[in-house]
mmCIF file of C-alpha atoms in Angstrom:
data_model
loop_
_atom_site.group_PDB
_atom_site.id
_atom_site.type_symbol
_atom_site.label_atom_id
_atom_site.label_comp_id
_atom_site.label_asym_id
_atom_site.label_seq_id
_atom_site.Cartn_x
_atom_site.Cartn_y
_atom_site.Cartn_z
ATOM 1 C CA MET A 1 -115.420 -35.202 -66.480
ATOM 2 C CA ASP A 2 -115.933 -33.738 -69.954
ATOM 3 C CA LYS A 3 -114.752 -36.970 -71.580
ATOM 4 C CA LEU A 4 -116.956 -38.993 -69.247
ATOM 5 C CA HIS A 5 -120.033 -37.010 -70.230
ATOM 6 C CA GLU A 6 -119.071 -37.016 -73.905
ATOM 7 C CA ASN A 7 -118.818 -40.810 -73.964
ATOM 8 C CA PHE A 8 -122.076 -41.195 -72.050
ATOM 9 C CA GLU A 9 -123.838 -38.945 -74.547
ATOM 10 C CA LYS A 10 -122.429 -41.055 -77.405
ATOM 11 C CA PHE A 11 -123.819 -44.176 -75.745
ATOM 12 C CA VAL A 12 -127.268 -42.640 -75.226
ATOM 13 C CA SER A 13 -127.313 -41.429 -78.847
ATOM 14 C CA ASN A 14 -127.620 -45.084 -79.890
ATOM 15 C CA PHE A 15 -131.185 -44.976 -78.584
ATOM 16 C CA ASP A 16 -134.214 -42.947 -79.619
ATOM 17 C CA ASN A 17 -134.341 -40.017 -77.198
ATOM 18 C CA GLU A 18 -137.849 -39.233 -78.474
ATOM 19 C CA ILE A 19 -139.064 -42.299 -76.602
ATOM 20 C CA PRO A 20 -140.262 -40.872 -73.260
ATOM 21 C CA MET A 21 -138.659 -43.572 -71.093
ATOM 22 C CA ILE A 22 -135.292 -43.235 -72.877
ATOM 23 C CA ASN A 23 -135.395 -39.484 -72.375
ATOM 24 C CA LEU A 24 -136.409 -39.921 -68.742
ATOM 25 C CA LYS A 25 -133.553 -42.347 -68.010
ATOM 26 C CA HIS A 26 -131.088 -40.096 -69.826
ATOM 27 C CA HIS A 27 -131.782 -37.181 -67.480
ATOM 28 C CA HIS A 28 -132.364 -39.421 -64.454
ATOM 29 C CA SER A 29 -128.800 -40.690 -64.812
ATOM 30 C CA TYR A 30 -127.344 -37.203 -64.408
ATOM 31 C CA ARG A 31 -129.523 -36.342 -61.425
ATOM 32 C CA VAL A 32 -128.664 -39.598 -59.667
ATOM 33 C CA ALA A 33 -124.985 -38.897 -60.332
ATOM 34 C CA ASP A 34 -125.382 -35.486 -58.682
ATOM 35 C CA TYR A 35 -127.224 -36.952 -55.688
ATOM 36 C CA SER A 36 -124.522 -39.613 -55.349
ATOM 37 C CA LYS A 37 -121.862 -36.914 -55.311
ATOM 38 C CA LYS A 38 -123.749 -34.946 -52.648
ATOM 39 C CA ILE A 39 -124.110 -38.008 -50.423
ATOM 40 C CA ALA A 40 -120.430 -38.946 -50.817
ATOM 41 C CA LYS A 41 -119.344 -35.402 -49.982
ATOM 42 C CA ASN A 42 -121.592 -35.337 -46.932
ATOM 43 C CA LEU A 43 -119.929 -38.565 -45.775
ATOM 44 C CA ASN A 44 -116.561 -36.800 -46.110
ATOM 45 C CA LEU A 45 -115.245 -39.394 -48.521
ATOM 46 C CA PRO A 46 -111.927 -38.677 -50.261
ATOM 47 C CA LYS A 47 -112.081 -36.730 -53.527
ATOM 48 C CA ASP A 48 -111.408 -39.855 -55.621
ATOM 49 C CA ASP A 49 -114.265 -41.697 -53.921
ATOM 50 C CA VAL A 50 -116.624 -38.761 -54.497
ATOM 51 C CA GLU A 51 -115.737 -38.970 -58.185
ATOM 52 C CA LEU A 52 -116.266 -42.735 -58.114
ATOM 53 C CA ALA A 53 -119.709 -42.283 -56.534
ATOM 54 C CA TYR A 54 -120.604 -39.792 -59.286
ATOM 55 C CA ILE A 55 -119.516 -42.202 -62.028
ATOM 56 C CA ILE A 56 -121.535 -45.046 -60.494
ATOM 57 C CA GLY A 57 -124.538 -42.719 -60.384
ATOM 58 C CA LEU A 58 -124.158 -41.801 -64.034
ATOM 59 C CA LEU A 59 -123.786 -45.437 -65.135
ATOM 60 C CA HIS A 60 -126.186 -47.134 -62.733
ATOM 61 C CA ASP A 61 -128.980 -47.433 -65.333
ATOM 62 C CA PHE A 62 -126.666 -48.342 -68.212
ATOM 63 C CA GLY A 63 -128.732 -51.465 -68.866
ATOM 64 C CA ARG A 64 -132.084 -49.618 -68.840
ATOM 65 C CA PHE A 65 -131.681 -48.217 -72.332
ATOM 66 C CA GLU A 66 -131.398 -51.611 -74.033
ATOM 67 C CA GLN A 67 -134.139 -52.965 -71.779
ATOM 68 C CA VAL A 68 -136.540 -50.265 -72.978
ATOM 69 C CA LYS A 69 -135.433 -50.723 -76.591
ATOM 70 C CA ARG A 70 -135.997 -54.484 -76.532
ATOM 71 C CA HIS A 71 -139.078 -54.754 -74.352
ATOM 72 C CA ASP A 72 -140.657 -51.283 -74.318
ATOM 73 C CA SER A 73 -140.755 -51.836 -70.571
ATOM 74 C CA THR A 74 -138.779 -51.296 -67.379
ATOM 75 C CA ASP A 75 -139.953 -54.606 -65.926
ATOM 76 C CA ASP A 76 -136.887 -56.332 -64.473
ATOM 77 C CA THR A 77 -138.600 -59.716 -64.636
ATOM 78 C CA LEU A 78 -138.173 -59.440 -68.412
ATOM 79 C CA MET A 79 -134.566 -58.249 -68.222
ATOM 80 C CA ASP A 80 -132.663 -57.275 -65.071
ATOM 81 C CA HIS A 81 -131.213 -53.895 -65.981
ATOM 82 C CA GLY A 82 -128.687 -53.899 -63.130
ATOM 83 C CA ASP A 83 -127.201 -57.217 -64.209
ATOM 84 C CA TYR A 84 -127.322 -56.281 -67.898
ATOM 85 C CA GLY A 85 -125.649 -52.928 -67.304
ATOM 86 C CA ALA A 86 -122.814 -54.672 -65.467
ATOM 87 C CA HIS A 87 -122.569 -57.170 -68.329
ATOM 88 C CA LEU A 88 -122.167 -54.401 -70.911
ATOM 89 C CA LEU A 89 -119.663 -52.451 -68.873
ATOM 90 C CA PHE A 90 -117.474 -55.272 -67.605
ATOM 91 C CA GLU A 91 -117.950 -58.341 -69.792
ATOM 92 C CA LYS A 92 -118.073 -56.233 -72.952
ATOM 93 C CA GLY A 93 -115.354 -53.878 -71.701
ATOM 94 C CA MET A 94 -117.303 -50.648 -72.118
ATOM 95 C CA ILE A 95 -116.249 -49.408 -68.654
ATOM 96 C CA GLU A 96 -112.857 -48.408 -70.091
ATOM 97 C CA LYS A 97 -114.546 -45.457 -71.819
ATOM 98 C CA TYR A 98 -115.682 -44.085 -68.469
ATOM 99 C CA TYR A 99 -113.106 -44.959 -65.822
ATOM 100 C CA SER A 100 -109.462 -46.009 -66.047
ATOM 101 C CA ASP A 101 -108.617 -47.229 -62.514
ATOM 102 C CA LYS A 102 -109.070 -50.977 -62.868
ATOM 103 C CA SER A 103 -108.515 -51.501 -59.143
ATOM 104 C CA LYS A 104 -111.971 -49.955 -58.582
ATOM 105 C CA TYR A 105 -113.814 -51.856 -61.294
ATOM 106 C CA HIS A 106 -115.148 -54.443 -58.826
ATOM 107 C CA ILE A 107 -116.701 -51.622 -56.775
ATOM 108 C CA ILE A 108 -118.509 -50.124 -59.769
ATOM 109 C CA GLU A 109 -119.687 -53.548 -60.922
ATOM 110 C CA GLN A 110 -121.078 -54.546 -57.532
ATOM 111 C CA ALA A 111 -122.799 -51.182 -57.056
ATOM 112 C CA ILE A 112 -124.526 -51.372 -60.442
ATOM 113 C CA ILE A 113 -125.594 -54.994 -59.943
ATOM 114 C CA ASN A 114 -127.020 -54.252 -56.498
ATOM 115 C CA HIS A 115 -128.634 -50.859 -57.098
ATOM 116 C CA ASN A 116 -131.972 -52.352 -58.194
ATOM 117 C CA LYS A 117 -132.142 -55.433 -55.995
ATOM 118 C CA LYS A 118 -134.526 -55.720 -53.044
ATOM 119 C CA GLU A 119 -131.507 -55.945 -50.751
ATOM 120 C CA ILE A 120 -127.757 -55.553 -51.135
ATOM 121 C CA GLY A 121 -126.230 -58.958 -51.716
ATOM 122 C CA ASP A 122 -122.831 -60.345 -50.749
ATOM 123 C CA VAL A 123 -120.421 -57.548 -51.654
ATOM 124 C CA THR A 124 -116.846 -56.713 -50.723
ATOM 125 C CA SER A 125 -116.321 -54.426 -47.749
ATOM 126 C CA ASP A 126 -114.935 -51.593 -49.903
ATOM 127 C CA ALA A 127 -117.954 -51.734 -52.230
ATOM 128 C CA LEU A 128 -120.662 -51.644 -49.561
ATOM 129 C CA ILE A 129 -120.742 -47.891 -49.009
ATOM 130 C CA PHE A 130 -120.976 -47.256 -52.769
ATOM 131 C CA CYS A 131 -123.862 -49.751 -53.038
ATOM 132 C CA GLN A 132 -125.598 -47.823 -50.272
ATOM 133 C CA ILE A 133 -124.913 -44.438 -51.884
ATOM 134 C CA ILE A 134 -126.304 -45.381 -55.282
ATOM 135 C CA ARG A 135 -129.408 -46.981 -53.790
ATOM 136 C CA ASP A 136 -130.149 -43.823 -51.787
ATOM 137 C CA ALA A 137 -129.471 -41.477 -54.701
ATOM 138 C CA ASP A 138 -131.670 -43.533 -57.021
ATOM 139 C CA LYS A 139 -134.575 -43.532 -54.563
ATOM 140 C CA ILE A 140 -134.405 -39.773 -54.019
ATOM 141 C CA ASP A 141 -134.730 -39.156 -57.744
ATOM 142 C CA ILE A 142 -137.448 -41.774 -58.146
ATOM 143 C CA PHE A 143 -139.480 -39.795 -55.611
ATOM 144 C CA TYR A 144 -138.791 -36.669 -57.666
ATOM 145 C CA LEU A 145 -140.082 -38.421 -60.804
ATOM 146 C CA LEU A 146 -143.136 -39.639 -58.907
ATOM 147 C CA SER A 147 -143.814 -36.118 -57.652
ATOM 148 C CA ILE A 148 -143.862 -34.659 -61.167
ATOM 149 C CA GLY A 149 -145.840 -37.576 -62.589
ATOM 150 C CA ASP A 150 -143.141 -38.948 -64.898
ATOM 151 C CA ILE A 151 -143.364 -42.414 -63.355
ATOM 152 C CA LYS A 152 -146.720 -43.946 -64.152
ATOM 153 C CA LEU A 153 -148.384 -46.209 -61.629
ATOM 154 C CA LYS A 154 -150.447 -49.248 -62.501
ATOM 155 C CA GLU A 155 -153.680 -48.157 -64.166
ATOM 156 C CA ASN A 156 -155.985 -50.768 -62.654
ATOM 157 C CA GLU A 157 -157.499 -49.943 -59.281
ATOM 158 C CA GLY A 158 -158.310 -52.343 -56.489
ATOM 159 C CA GLU A 159 -158.077 -53.177 -52.821
ATOM 160 C CA VAL A 160 -154.831 -53.228 -50.881
ATOM 161 C CA SER A 161 -154.102 -56.747 -49.656
ATOM 162 C CA LYS A 162 -153.659 -57.438 -45.946
ATOM 163 C CA GLU A 163 -150.140 -58.720 -46.688
ATOM 164 C CA ILE A 164 -149.137 -55.391 -48.296
ATOM 165 C CA VAL A 165 -150.552 -53.389 -45.388
ATOM 166 C CA LYS A 166 -148.826 -55.659 -42.870
ATOM 167 C CA LYS A 167 -145.440 -55.237 -44.546
ATOM 168 C CA PHE A 168 -145.936 -51.477 -44.758
ATOM 169 C CA GLU A 169 -146.815 -51.176 -41.084
ATOM 170 C CA LYS A 170 -143.841 -53.353 -40.095
ATOM 171 C CA GLY A 171 -141.447 -51.155 -42.084
ATOM 172 C CA GLU A 172 -140.620 -53.823 -44.659
ATOM 173 C CA ASN A 173 -140.007 -53.382 -48.370
ATOM 174 C CA ILE A 174 -142.607 -54.693 -50.785
ATOM 175 C CA LYS A 175 -141.609 -56.733 -53.831
ATOM 176 C CA TYR A 176 -142.860 -55.397 -57.162
ATOM 177 C CA GLU A 177 -144.158 -58.810 -58.237
ATOM 178 C CA PHE A 178 -146.612 -58.799 -55.319
ATOM 179 C CA VAL A 179 -148.165 -55.495 -56.405
ATOM 180 C CA LYS A 180 -151.383 -55.963 -58.358
ATOM 181 C CA ASN A 181 -152.975 -52.517 -58.641
ATOM 182 C CA LEU A 182 -152.498 -48.749 -58.382
ATOM 183 C CA GLN A 183 -153.286 -48.604 -54.671
ATOM 184 C CA GLU A 184 -150.684 -51.243 -53.812
ATOM 185 C CA HIS A 185 -148.201 -49.474 -56.081
ATOM 186 C CA ILE A 186 -148.506 -46.363 -53.881
ATOM 187 C CA PHE A 187 -147.597 -48.436 -50.831
ATOM 188 C CA LEU A 188 -144.627 -50.000 -52.650
ATOM 189 C CA PHE A 189 -143.012 -46.669 -53.524
ATOM 190 C CA LEU A 190 -143.523 -45.246 -50.048
ATOM 191 C CA THR A 191 -141.607 -48.183 -48.556
ATOM 192 C CA PHE A 192 -138.496 -46.879 -50.341
ATOM 193 C CA VAL A 193 -138.133 -44.620 -47.300
ATOM 194 C CA TYR A 194 -137.430 -47.699 -45.164
ATOM 195 C CA ASP A 195 -134.393 -48.565 -47.273
ATOM 196 C CA LEU A 196 -132.477 -45.285 -47.028
ATOM 197 C CA ASN A 197 -128.987 -45.788 -45.636
ATOM 198 C CA PHE A 198 -127.856 -42.306 -44.623
ATOM 199 C CA ASP A 199 -129.328 -39.489 -42.540
ATOM 200 C CA PHE A 200 -128.355 -37.033 -45.281
ATOM 201 C CA SER A 201 -130.494 -38.960 -47.800
ATOM 202 C CA PHE A 202 -133.506 -38.864 -45.503
ATOM 203 C CA ARG A 203 -133.042 -35.149 -44.812
ATOM 204 C CA GLU A 204 -132.715 -34.470 -48.546
ATOM 205 C CA LEU A 205 -135.935 -36.339 -49.235
ATOM 206 C CA LYS A 206 -137.746 -34.654 -46.372
ATOM 207 C CA LYS A 207 -136.558 -31.204 -47.506
ATOM 208 C CA SER A 208 -137.677 -31.875 -51.075
ATOM 209 C CA ASP A 209 -141.255 -32.774 -50.083
ATOM 210 C CA PHE A 210 -141.322 -35.210 -53.025
ATOM 211 C CA PRO A 211 -143.109 -38.007 -51.089
ATOM 212 C CA LYS A 212 -145.861 -35.641 -49.923
ATOM 213 C CA VAL A 213 -146.383 -34.239 -53.426
ATOM 214 C CA PHE A 214 -146.526 -37.800 -54.758
ATOM 215 C CA LEU A 215 -149.151 -38.839 -52.212
ATOM 216 C CA ASP A 216 -151.233 -35.724 -52.852
ATOM 217 C CA LYS A 217 -151.596 -36.827 -56.481
ATOM 218 C CA TYR A 218 -153.130 -40.145 -55.510
ATOM 219 C CA LYS A 219 -154.640 -39.886 -52.022
ATOM 220 C CA GLU A 220 -158.169 -39.619 -53.395
ATOM 221 C CA LYS A 221 -157.662 -43.098 -54.826
ATOM 222 C CA LEU A 222 -157.060 -44.583 -51.377
ATOM 223 C CA PRO A 223 -159.824 -45.824 -49.075
ATOM 224 C CA GLU A 224 -160.043 -44.039 -45.737
ATOM 225 C CA LYS A 225 -158.530 -46.874 -43.693
ATOM 226 C CA GLU A 226 -155.437 -47.097 -45.928
ATOM 227 C CA LEU A 227 -155.108 -43.311 -45.979
ATOM 228 C CA VAL A 228 -155.063 -43.268 -42.168
ATOM 229 C CA ILE A 229 -152.203 -45.796 -42.196
ATOM 230 C CA ILE A 230 -150.231 -43.712 -44.700
ATOM 231 C CA ASN A 231 -150.883 -40.478 -42.812
ATOM 232 C CA CYS A 232 -149.430 -42.130 -39.696
ATOM 233 C CA PHE A 233 -146.393 -43.055 -41.799
ATOM 234 C CA PHE A 234 -145.951 -39.405 -42.820
ATOM 235 C CA GLU A 235 -146.359 -38.204 -39.255
ATOM 236 C CA LYS A 236 -143.660 -40.626 -38.145
ATOM 237 C CA TYR A 237 -141.119 -39.951 -40.893
ATOM 238 C CA PHE A 238 -141.759 -36.499 -42.330
ATOM 239 C CA GLU A 239 -143.678 -34.376 -39.841
ATOM 240 C CA LYS A 240 -141.736 -34.894 -36.641
#
């Protein structure tokens, strides 16, 4: 693992760690790796698969750094960081610095490509569980970043559309491109709970209280009728 971390640090050193989003993604990568390891262990996966889950967690945002450097943004409509990270690691051959078992390369590639998509695409059967692990681990840490205020929501305020509320109440994910204001952004992040794959991930999130802390920061921005809907969501998922 020392060599893995050493090579990752060398990669990150190519970017300006004084830029807040670079620094955030640097540390986010390690936390997601740790969450991935915890989930894999809880699933009683073999030792090699636990290590593989950790490596996927560490490398899942490999494409974010160049995205931020080029665009000063994490908007995937400008540059899909999952696809670009896979491109760097597998088309450019950088994966060899981090993992030597080529028989597992397709698993790492599919997990990185699918970690930021609305849904997991067509993946091989042996890659599916790793796609699910990285998506859960990423969401847990995103809630942590939301709770401490390191992820900034849209600055403009406005009404929540009926379509957003309908999707939220039906337990459906909300696409980022449909979100127009701060209030709708709150709904989007809360729907991450709907996409958790493992009971352990849900229990970890519930134990952390990150979603509640996040909501407490913004609930005064929500009209009463939307706040009632969200409070019902919390009662259903976090207070039972």
